[in-house]
XYZ file of C-alpha atoms in Angstrom:
551
model
C 12.698 0.553 -25.193
C 10.521 -1.029 -28.338
C 6.607 -0.184 -26.802
C 5.618 -3.055 -28.678
C 6.346 -6.614 -30.969
C 4.950 -9.324 -32.593
C 5.214 -12.977 -31.266
C 2.407 -16.252 -30.946
C 0.005 -13.787 -33.781
C -0.674 -11.453 -30.070
C 1.353 -7.962 -29.988
C 3.089 -7.245 -26.815
C 3.199 -4.294 -24.826
C 5.104 -2.813 -22.300
C 2.821 -1.564 -20.014
C 1.605 -4.719 -19.593
C 4.554 -4.889 -16.727
C 1.962 -3.268 -14.817
C -0.150 -5.863 -12.519
C -3.695 -6.039 -13.917
C -6.690 -4.546 -11.170
C -10.250 -5.626 -11.796
C -12.558 -2.784 -13.518
C -9.233 -0.728 -15.159
C -10.517 -2.940 -18.622
C -12.534 0.424 -20.288
C -12.275 2.718 -22.488
C -10.095 6.307 -21.771
C -12.164 9.249 -21.512
C -9.917 11.500 -24.021
C -8.814 9.073 -27.500
C -4.803 8.587 -26.769
C -2.912 9.487 -29.463
C -0.341 6.670 -31.931
C 2.132 5.384 -30.202
C 5.271 8.036 -30.023
C 7.288 5.266 -28.358
C 9.560 5.396 -32.554
C 9.444 8.869 -32.902
C 13.454 10.757 -32.746
C 11.334 11.900 -29.063
C 11.322 9.070 -27.843
C 14.746 7.586 -28.915
C 16.342 10.164 -26.889
C 14.281 9.666 -24.402
C 15.660 6.273 -24.238
C 19.450 6.761 -24.575
C 18.485 8.660 -22.166
C 17.934 6.090 -19.985
C 20.121 4.305 -21.425
C 23.327 6.404 -19.804
C 21.116 7.665 -16.057
C 19.538 4.411 -15.229
C 22.805 2.698 -14.188
C 24.060 6.164 -12.643
C 21.118 5.938 -10.174
C 22.505 2.165 -9.583
C 26.522 3.317 -9.449
C 25.934 5.548 -6.461
C 24.763 3.875 -3.623
C 26.497 0.595 -4.954
C 29.186 2.236 -4.288
C 28.452 4.069 -1.141
C 27.398 1.188 0.339
C 31.430 -0.155 -0.326
C 33.669 -1.285 2.374
C 35.988 1.428 0.925
C 34.024 4.462 1.117
C 35.729 6.479 4.326
C 31.612 6.565 5.881
C 31.113 2.903 5.694
C 33.073 2.158 9.678
C 30.099 4.941 10.478
C 27.358 2.684 9.809
C 28.668 -0.901 9.468
C 27.991 -2.053 12.863
C 24.422 -2.205 10.946
C 25.069 -4.726 8.778
C 24.486 -8.086 8.932
C 26.385 -11.175 7.721
C 24.914 -11.768 3.494
C 22.510 -14.977 1.866
C 23.931 -15.356 -1.318
C 27.510 -15.145 -2.657
C 27.852 -11.073 -1.015
C 29.409 -11.027 2.472
C 26.758 -8.293 3.733
C 23.657 -7.084 3.444
C 21.069 -4.944 4.915
C 18.596 -6.181 7.545
C 18.557 -2.921 9.868
C 14.662 -2.426 8.744
C 12.856 -3.483 11.409
C 9.710 -3.957 8.832
C 11.297 -6.567 6.302
C 13.981 -8.118 8.599
C 10.204 -9.131 11.325
C 9.438 -10.489 7.260
C 11.522 -12.013 6.583
C 12.827 -13.992 9.371
C 9.303 -15.547 9.849
C 8.254 -16.285 6.389
C 9.621 -19.767 7.005
C 6.891 -18.923 9.235
C 4.050 -17.705 7.341
C 4.891 -21.298 4.735
C 3.709 -22.631 6.954
C 0.695 -21.279 8.477
C -0.213 -20.287 4.977
C -0.088 -24.341 4.879
C -2.066 -25.258 7.383
C -4.631 -22.797 5.841
C -4.377 -23.473 2.503
C -4.669 -27.724 3.630
C -7.753 -27.888 5.207
C -9.860 -25.250 3.366
C -9.635 -27.436 0.020
C -10.079 -30.228 1.275
C -13.799 -30.139 3.253
C -14.286 -27.378 -0.527
C -13.263 -31.391 -2.009
C -15.738 -32.966 0.791
C -18.181 -31.320 -0.370
C -18.230 -28.516 1.987
C -18.380 -26.023 -0.387
C -21.605 -23.242 0.957
C -20.673 -20.054 2.684
C -22.103 -21.444 5.741
C -19.827 -24.257 6.042
C -16.995 -21.985 4.380
C -17.424 -18.914 7.471
C -17.443 -21.865 10.089
C -14.654 -23.294 8.815
C -12.054 -19.896 8.592
C -13.843 -18.693 11.839
C -12.426 -21.789 14.226
C -9.001 -21.434 12.208
C -9.221 -17.946 12.701
C -9.253 -18.611 16.334
C -6.486 -21.031 17.235
C -4.417 -19.328 14.942
C -5.648 -15.454 16.346
C -4.699 -17.207 20.502
C -1.294 -19.175 18.399
C 0.102 -15.872 18.131
C -0.827 -13.758 20.283
C -1.692 -15.993 23.590
C -4.166 -14.377 26.403
C -4.165 -11.269 24.241
C -6.669 -13.445 21.506
C -9.451 -12.122 24.486
C -9.377 -8.676 24.650
C -8.971 -9.113 20.343
C -12.537 -10.819 20.700
C -13.185 -7.968 23.287
C -13.182 -4.997 21.110
C -14.456 -6.480 18.044
C -17.575 -8.357 20.393
C -17.936 -4.382 21.879
C -17.762 -3.314 17.809
C -20.076 -6.133 17.000
C -23.105 -5.028 19.739
C -22.928 -1.923 19.517
C -23.164 -1.612 15.334
C -26.289 -3.746 15.799
C -27.883 -2.517 18.859
C -30.814 -0.246 18.408
C -30.236 3.517 18.728
C -31.351 7.278 19.162
C -31.678 9.077 16.598
C -29.372 11.157 17.048
C -27.055 8.808 17.335
C -28.201 6.557 14.900
C -27.500 9.981 11.909
C -24.108 10.560 13.599
C -23.625 6.572 13.689
C -21.099 6.817 10.136
C -18.383 9.942 12.918
C -19.198 7.912 15.482
C -17.874 5.055 14.767
C -14.388 5.295 13.514
C -13.438 8.177 16.212
C -14.907 5.478 18.509
C -12.418 2.951 16.964
C -9.572 5.350 17.243
C -9.728 5.963 20.557
C -9.235 2.502 20.302
C -6.303 2.754 19.119
C -4.148 5.522 21.183
C -6.016 3.870 24.296
C -4.324 0.610 22.801
C -0.625 2.593 21.905
C -1.006 4.704 25.267
C -1.708 0.918 27.212
C 0.500 -0.861 24.657
C -2.507 -3.375 24.475
C -3.161 -4.050 28.527
C -1.632 -5.674 29.962
C -3.939 -8.031 33.323
C -1.391 -7.567 36.008
C -2.703 -3.471 35.853
C -5.171 -4.800 37.093
C -4.869 -7.139 39.702
C -1.975 -8.082 40.938
C -2.457 -11.589 41.022
C -3.624 -11.631 37.342
C 0.654 -10.418 36.343
C 1.395 -14.593 35.208
C -1.217 -13.955 32.625
C 0.538 -11.384 30.787
C 3.793 -13.781 29.833
C 1.022 -16.083 27.966
C 1.909 -13.797 25.061
C 2.220 -16.132 22.104
C 3.935 -16.214 19.000
C 2.978 -12.209 17.629
C 2.761 -10.641 20.795
C 2.294 -6.519 20.525
C -1.373 -7.603 19.237
C -1.890 -4.094 19.605
C 0.659 -2.827 16.477
C -1.306 -4.956 13.705
C -5.052 -3.613 15.112
C -4.884 -0.585 12.871
C -5.332 -2.947 10.434
C -8.649 -4.814 11.920
C -10.203 -1.918 13.377
C -10.449 -0.928 9.053
C -12.985 -3.832 8.704
C -13.889 -2.841 12.583
C -15.617 -0.002 11.031
C -16.136 -1.574 7.187
C -19.265 -3.780 9.086
C -21.147 -1.891 11.562
C -21.705 0.954 8.533
C -22.181 -1.780 5.451
C -24.897 -2.813 7.736
C -25.740 0.708 8.810
C -26.278 1.814 5.144
C -28.205 -1.408 3.841
C -30.262 -1.673 1.694
C -33.183 -3.895 -0.331
C -30.787 -6.925 -2.002
C -30.702 -5.636 -5.408
C -31.756 -9.941 -7.530
C -28.093 -8.823 -9.845
C -25.395 -9.938 -8.460
C -23.179 -7.576 -8.239
C -19.967 -8.359 -11.223
C -17.287 -6.166 -10.024
C -15.043 -5.397 -6.753
C -16.730 -1.801 -6.345
C -20.950 -2.872 -6.889
C -19.738 -6.205 -4.613
C -18.817 -3.831 -2.117
C -21.832 -1.105 -2.228
C -24.451 -4.222 -2.628
C -25.701 -4.941 0.805
C -26.693 -8.026 2.391
C -30.412 -9.540 3.488
C -29.322 -8.017 7.659
C -28.816 -12.125 8.242
C -25.802 -12.128 6.293
C -24.380 -9.465 9.183
C -24.867 -11.950 11.768
C -21.546 -13.260 14.380
C -20.130 -15.360 12.222
C -19.571 -13.957 8.907
C -18.518 -11.355 11.370
C -15.697 -13.314 13.375
C -14.467 -14.260 9.385
C -14.125 -11.402 7.821
C -11.978 -9.030 10.247
C -9.994 -12.248 11.388
C -9.659 -13.704 7.199
C -6.036 -15.225 8.178
C -4.696 -15.254 4.852
C -5.368 -10.684 5.372
C -5.606 -10.346 9.167
C -2.179 -9.277 9.482
C -1.656 -6.727 7.265
C -3.899 -6.963 4.452
C -4.922 -6.287 1.834
C -8.283 -4.667 3.383
C -11.589 -5.661 2.167
C -14.859 -4.457 2.738
C -17.328 -6.772 4.394
C -19.829 -6.519 1.635
C -17.394 -7.694 -0.223
C -15.958 -10.920 1.496
C -19.452 -12.281 1.547
C -20.169 -11.468 -1.234
C -17.178 -13.844 -2.613
C -17.955 -15.983 0.200
C -21.750 -17.119 -1.136
C -20.343 -16.707 -5.372
C -16.543 -17.600 -5.794
C -14.724 -15.931 -8.528
C -13.314 -17.442 -11.247
C -9.655 -17.640 -10.182
C -7.348 -19.171 -12.557
C -5.112 -20.892 -11.951
C -2.384 -18.638 -14.845
C -3.360 -15.842 -12.573
C -1.643 -17.581 -9.598
C 0.925 -18.462 -10.787
C 1.628 -15.385 -13.014
C 1.091 -13.669 -9.895
C 3.411 -16.027 -8.100
C 6.006 -14.915 -10.450
C 4.935 -11.471 -9.718
C 5.575 -12.077 -5.829
C 8.855 -13.955 -5.997
C 10.839 -11.499 -8.584
C 9.678 -8.587 -5.899
C 11.352 -10.288 -3.633
C 14.315 -11.330 -5.686
C 14.684 -7.681 -6.084
C 14.390 -6.332 -2.521
C 17.170 -8.990 -1.143
C 19.656 -8.199 -4.679
C 19.552 -4.522 -3.249
C 20.447 -4.648 0.353
C 22.707 -7.067 -0.242
C 24.674 -4.225 -2.616
C 23.132 -0.875 -1.569
C 23.433 -0.367 2.571
C 21.346 2.390 2.291
C 18.846 1.789 5.414
C 21.749 1.810 7.177
C 23.227 4.695 6.123
C 20.322 6.556 7.112
C 19.782 5.322 10.703
C 23.099 5.878 11.311
C 23.733 9.471 9.276
C 26.611 8.072 7.951
C 26.712 10.572 4.692
C 28.828 13.387 6.533
C 30.929 14.225 2.752
C 28.763 12.891 0.001
C 27.800 15.750 -2.520
C 23.856 16.446 -2.973
C 23.973 14.231 -5.600
C 24.956 11.322 -3.001
C 22.204 12.118 -0.351
C 19.237 13.123 -2.566
C 20.348 8.858 -4.192
C 20.796 7.863 -0.680
C 16.487 9.288 0.114
C 15.275 7.927 -3.672
C 16.228 4.348 -2.237
C 14.943 4.502 1.103
C 11.899 5.266 -0.650
C 12.850 2.264 -2.845
C 13.399 -0.066 0.370
C 10.304 1.563 1.463
C 7.818 0.507 -1.254
C 8.760 -3.317 -1.192
C 8.998 -3.665 2.458
C 5.396 -2.819 1.817
C 4.901 -4.215 -1.319
C 6.096 -8.328 -0.746
C 3.933 -8.386 2.867
C 0.961 -7.530 0.420
C 1.308 -9.559 -2.334
C 1.913 -12.608 0.221
C -0.938 -12.163 1.861
C -3.060 -11.455 -1.943
C -1.839 -14.797 -2.580
C -3.399 -16.799 -0.096
C -5.915 -15.439 -0.698
C -6.067 -16.036 -4.054
C -4.989 -19.356 -3.254
C -8.185 -19.587 -0.998
C -10.279 -18.375 -3.726
C -10.380 -14.897 -2.348
C -9.515 -11.684 -4.081
C -8.783 -9.576 -2.788
C -7.809 -5.884 -3.548
C -4.822 -5.144 -5.576
C -2.759 -2.646 -2.845
C 0.291 -1.309 -4.990
C 0.081 -0.707 -9.406
C 2.145 1.666 -10.635
C 6.328 0.750 -9.383
C 7.509 3.626 -7.120
C 9.502 5.036 -9.933
C 6.579 5.122 -12.010
C 4.397 8.563 -10.621
C 4.584 12.219 -11.267
C 0.487 12.554 -9.829
C -0.233 13.207 -6.594
C -3.518 11.497 -6.729
C -2.378 8.723 -8.804
C 0.180 8.217 -6.692
C -2.272 8.247 -3.738
C -4.265 5.868 -5.513
C -1.707 3.327 -6.420
C -0.224 3.986 -2.906
C -2.242 2.223 -0.205
C -5.063 0.724 -2.953
C -6.963 -1.627 -0.576
C -6.684 1.745 2.368
C -7.415 3.854 -0.235
C -10.700 1.997 -1.321
C -11.050 1.756 2.273
C -10.935 5.383 3.088
C -12.600 6.833 -0.620
C -16.401 4.598 1.581
C -16.081 5.239 4.735
C -14.651 8.643 5.149
C -14.073 10.761 1.916
C -17.063 11.008 0.505
C -19.337 11.019 3.070
C -17.079 13.760 4.517
C -18.466 15.540 1.166
C -16.526 13.921 -1.390
C -15.034 16.642 -5.111
C -17.746 18.812 -3.554
C -15.231 20.075 -0.233
C -12.290 18.235 -2.106
C -10.152 20.558 0.293
C -12.486 19.943 3.522
C -12.567 15.836 2.607
C -8.969 15.777 1.774
C -7.797 17.371 4.949
C -9.454 14.435 7.263
C -8.521 12.177 4.466
C -4.835 12.173 5.829
C -5.394 13.513 8.945
C -6.412 9.905 10.081
C -4.686 8.014 7.236
C -1.169 10.381 9.364
C -3.460 9.066 12.798
C -4.219 5.977 12.348
C -0.364 5.279 11.026
C 1.742 6.292 14.155
C 0.446 9.184 16.815
C 3.231 11.010 15.515
C 3.865 14.559 14.478
C 6.209 13.569 11.566
C 3.155 11.489 10.543
C 1.142 14.246 10.265
C 2.994 16.173 9.316
C 3.308 14.566 6.182
C -0.187 13.768 6.212
C -0.624 17.439 5.983
C 1.793 18.092 3.159
C 0.002 16.037 0.697
C -2.906 17.666 1.129
C -0.886 21.127 1.136
C 0.719 19.078 -2.435
C -2.984 18.332 -3.481
C -4.111 21.457 -3.959
C -1.860 22.774 -6.666
C -2.198 19.774 -9.107
C -6.079 20.111 -8.856
C -5.751 23.863 -9.588
C -3.744 22.945 -12.526
C -6.637 20.157 -13.185
C -9.224 23.590 -13.425
C -7.706 26.338 -15.828
C -6.001 23.256 -17.782
C -7.957 20.435 -18.519
C -6.633 17.465 -20.408
C -10.219 17.808 -22.237
C -10.198 21.559 -23.269
C -5.955 21.517 -24.008
C -4.160 17.972 -25.311
C -4.523 18.044 -28.929
C -1.756 21.601 -28.484
C 1.405 20.496 -28.832
C 2.529 22.562 -25.699
C 0.198 20.589 -23.531
C 2.285 17.308 -22.986
C 5.372 19.664 -21.890
C 3.812 21.518 -19.381
C 1.934 18.961 -18.219
C 5.057 16.830 -17.794
C 7.178 20.801 -16.223
C 3.888 19.811 -13.519
C 4.855 16.197 -12.950
C 8.772 17.278 -12.360
C 6.537 19.701 -9.498
C 4.995 17.063 -8.209
C 7.630 14.527 -8.949
C 10.300 16.611 -6.046
C 6.598 17.428 -3.823
C 6.206 13.347 -2.848
C 9.446 12.478 -2.561
C 10.136 15.905 -0.201
C 6.650 14.282 1.374
C 7.672 11.362 1.181
C 11.107 11.247 2.376
C 9.940 13.441 5.390
C 7.373 11.179 6.348
C 8.745 7.599 6.188
C 13.159 8.055 5.862
C 14.374 11.574 6.765
C 12.109 12.684 8.487
C 12.155 17.172 9.272
C 15.437 17.451 10.387
C 17.080 14.642 7.163
C 15.231 16.729 5.549
C 16.071 20.213 6.237
C 19.926 18.885 5.586
C 19.396 17.672 2.224
C 17.226 21.297 1.287
C 20.335 22.903 2.490
C 22.732 20.719 0.219
C 20.647 21.113 -2.461
C 20.141 25.082 -2.462
C 22.740 26.521 -1.038
C 25.601 24.950 -2.752
C 27.006 25.144 -7.156
C 26.682 21.182 -6.471
C 23.507 21.458 -5.274
C 22.198 23.267 -7.675
C 24.027 21.914 -10.587
C 22.425 18.301 -9.663
C 19.351 19.823 -9.381
C 19.916 21.001 -12.722
C 20.214 17.846 -14.231
C 17.849 16.072 -11.941
C 15.166 18.285 -12.897
C 16.208 17.392 -16.877
C 16.631 14.130 -15.751
C 13.464 13.252 -14.086
C 11.501 15.949 -16.930
C 12.663 12.930 -19.371
C 10.944 10.663 -16.821
C 7.059 11.772 -16.972
C 7.605 11.736 -20.659
C 8.115 7.420 -21.085
C 4.982 7.749 -18.077
C 2.738 9.728 -20.368
C 3.559 7.958 -22.487
C 3.477 3.960 -20.639
C -0.331 4.956 -19.248
C -1.117 6.491 -23.513
C 0.124 2.756 -23.459
C -2.655 1.674 -21.408
C -5.551 4.210 -23.278
C -4.732 1.741 -26.663
C -5.682 -1.290 -25.060
C -8.904 0.439 -23.529
C -6.927 0.270 -19.666
C -7.646 2.688 -17.879
C -5.921 2.750 -14.317
C -7.113 5.995 -13.337
C -3.260 6.281 -11.294
C-alpha cells in the first residue's frame, strides 16, 4: 500500500486517486500525524486487504456462474454481452437507459459543442451571446426530446418565472422560500399523479397531440432536476442584495453573491434551467453561479478536461466489467438467493450498492464532462468511492454533492441549520426522500438516515477530536464508531435503493439467527475496522497535502 513514492522529483500520494473539488485545498483544523503507512500496524492492514478484497470479488462472480444452482431462477434477466463474455446483467433500468442511449448522448454533445465553440471563435463571447445560443439550442433540444410536451415544461417554467418576479404581499414575501419549495413539490406530485398530463384528458379532439412524443416522452421523470433550478432562481432572486464590486473566486462565493436585478431576466432563466449539458440529470448549479460563469468564464485547462475524461472512461469500463461478471442485480430482482449463506447474501447487497453508486456516478460525470468542454464547471457529484465512507455526515456530503450544496443553501440553513440540527436534518431528508420518489420505501430511507445521524453528532460532541485526538485510544474508538456507521449506512441504503424492507428483514434474520451469520458478522466487523483505519489514514494523507474535503 506504499502511500507515497518519488517520480520526476515530486512526491505522489495514494489520496490523489480521489477527484479534486474546488475549495478543498485548505489547512486542516488539526495538524495531521506523521504517515503511518510504513508502520507494522498498517503493514498488517495491507496484508489483510490483499487477502480479503479478492474474496469480495470472487464471491459474486462465483454466484453468477451458470453452474450455480440458482442460475435458472435469474438467467432470464440477462442479456447478450458486448465483450468476450457471453452474458451481461443489463437488468437495472436506469443504467440500461443510459447505456443504450449513450451513442445518442455523444451525438447530442457534439451537436451542441461544435456550434458553441464556433460562435465563440467568431467573436461572440459576451454573456448575452452565449445565453442566446444556449436558449435557442435548448428549445430545439426540448422539442426533440419531449415533443409537444415541451410546451408543458415551458408553461411550468413561465409560471414560476412570473411568480418569482411579481410583487407580493408582505406576508407571502416573508414566507416565499417555503411557498416556492412546497408549491413546486406539489407540481412534482401532480406530474406523477397525472403521468405528465395528457391533452386527450382535456378534450378528445386534442388526443392526437399526445402522439407527438419526441425521443424522451416521459418529461416528468427528469423534471425533478429542473424543479431544483426553478427554486434556485426564485430564491436567488428573492435573497438578492446589492452586488459587491469584487467578483467571487470560488463556487461557494459565486452561489452566494447576487447579480444586478437586470440579470434575473427570461433569457438567463431559460439558459440556466434548460442548459443542455446539465438538463437531463445535473449536476446542479445555482442560478447565481451559472450566470457568473457566463459573465466570467473559468480557466479550465485542456489537461484538466482530459484527466476528467480518463476518469469517466475508467468508471465506465469498471461498470461494464462488473455487469459482465457479476449478475447481482438480476439475482436481487429475481430474489434468487435460496440456500445462500449470510456472507453470500451480504455480498449480493454490497455489490448492488456498488452498482447503484456507479450507475449514478457515470451519467453525472458524463454530463459534467460535457459542461467542462463547454467551459462551465459544475459541482462534482461523487467525491468518494462508495467503499470509502465511514461517516453518515461525510457520506451525505460526498454522495450527491451538488444536491447537498443545493439542500444546504435552500433548505438546511433556512430551516435553522446547526442551531436546530435534528429538526433541520429531519426536514432535509424528508424532502430528499419525497423529491426522489413518492414511496414509503424512500421515506423510510430518509427517516433512517436522520435517525442514524444522531449518534454520530452525539459522539462528536461528547468525544471531540480537538480535545482527545492526540490520545492513543481515540483513533481506535473512532474506528469502532465508523464500523457502526458503515453498518447503519449500508442498512439504510439497502432498504432505500436495493432490497426494500422485506429483503432487508430476510438478510437481518440470516445474520442474527444463524451461527453462520454470527461468524460472518464477527469477521465482517473486523474487516470493516481495518477498512476504517485505512480511511482515516487516507484522509490524513490528504490533510498532509493541505486538503480537507469534509467527507
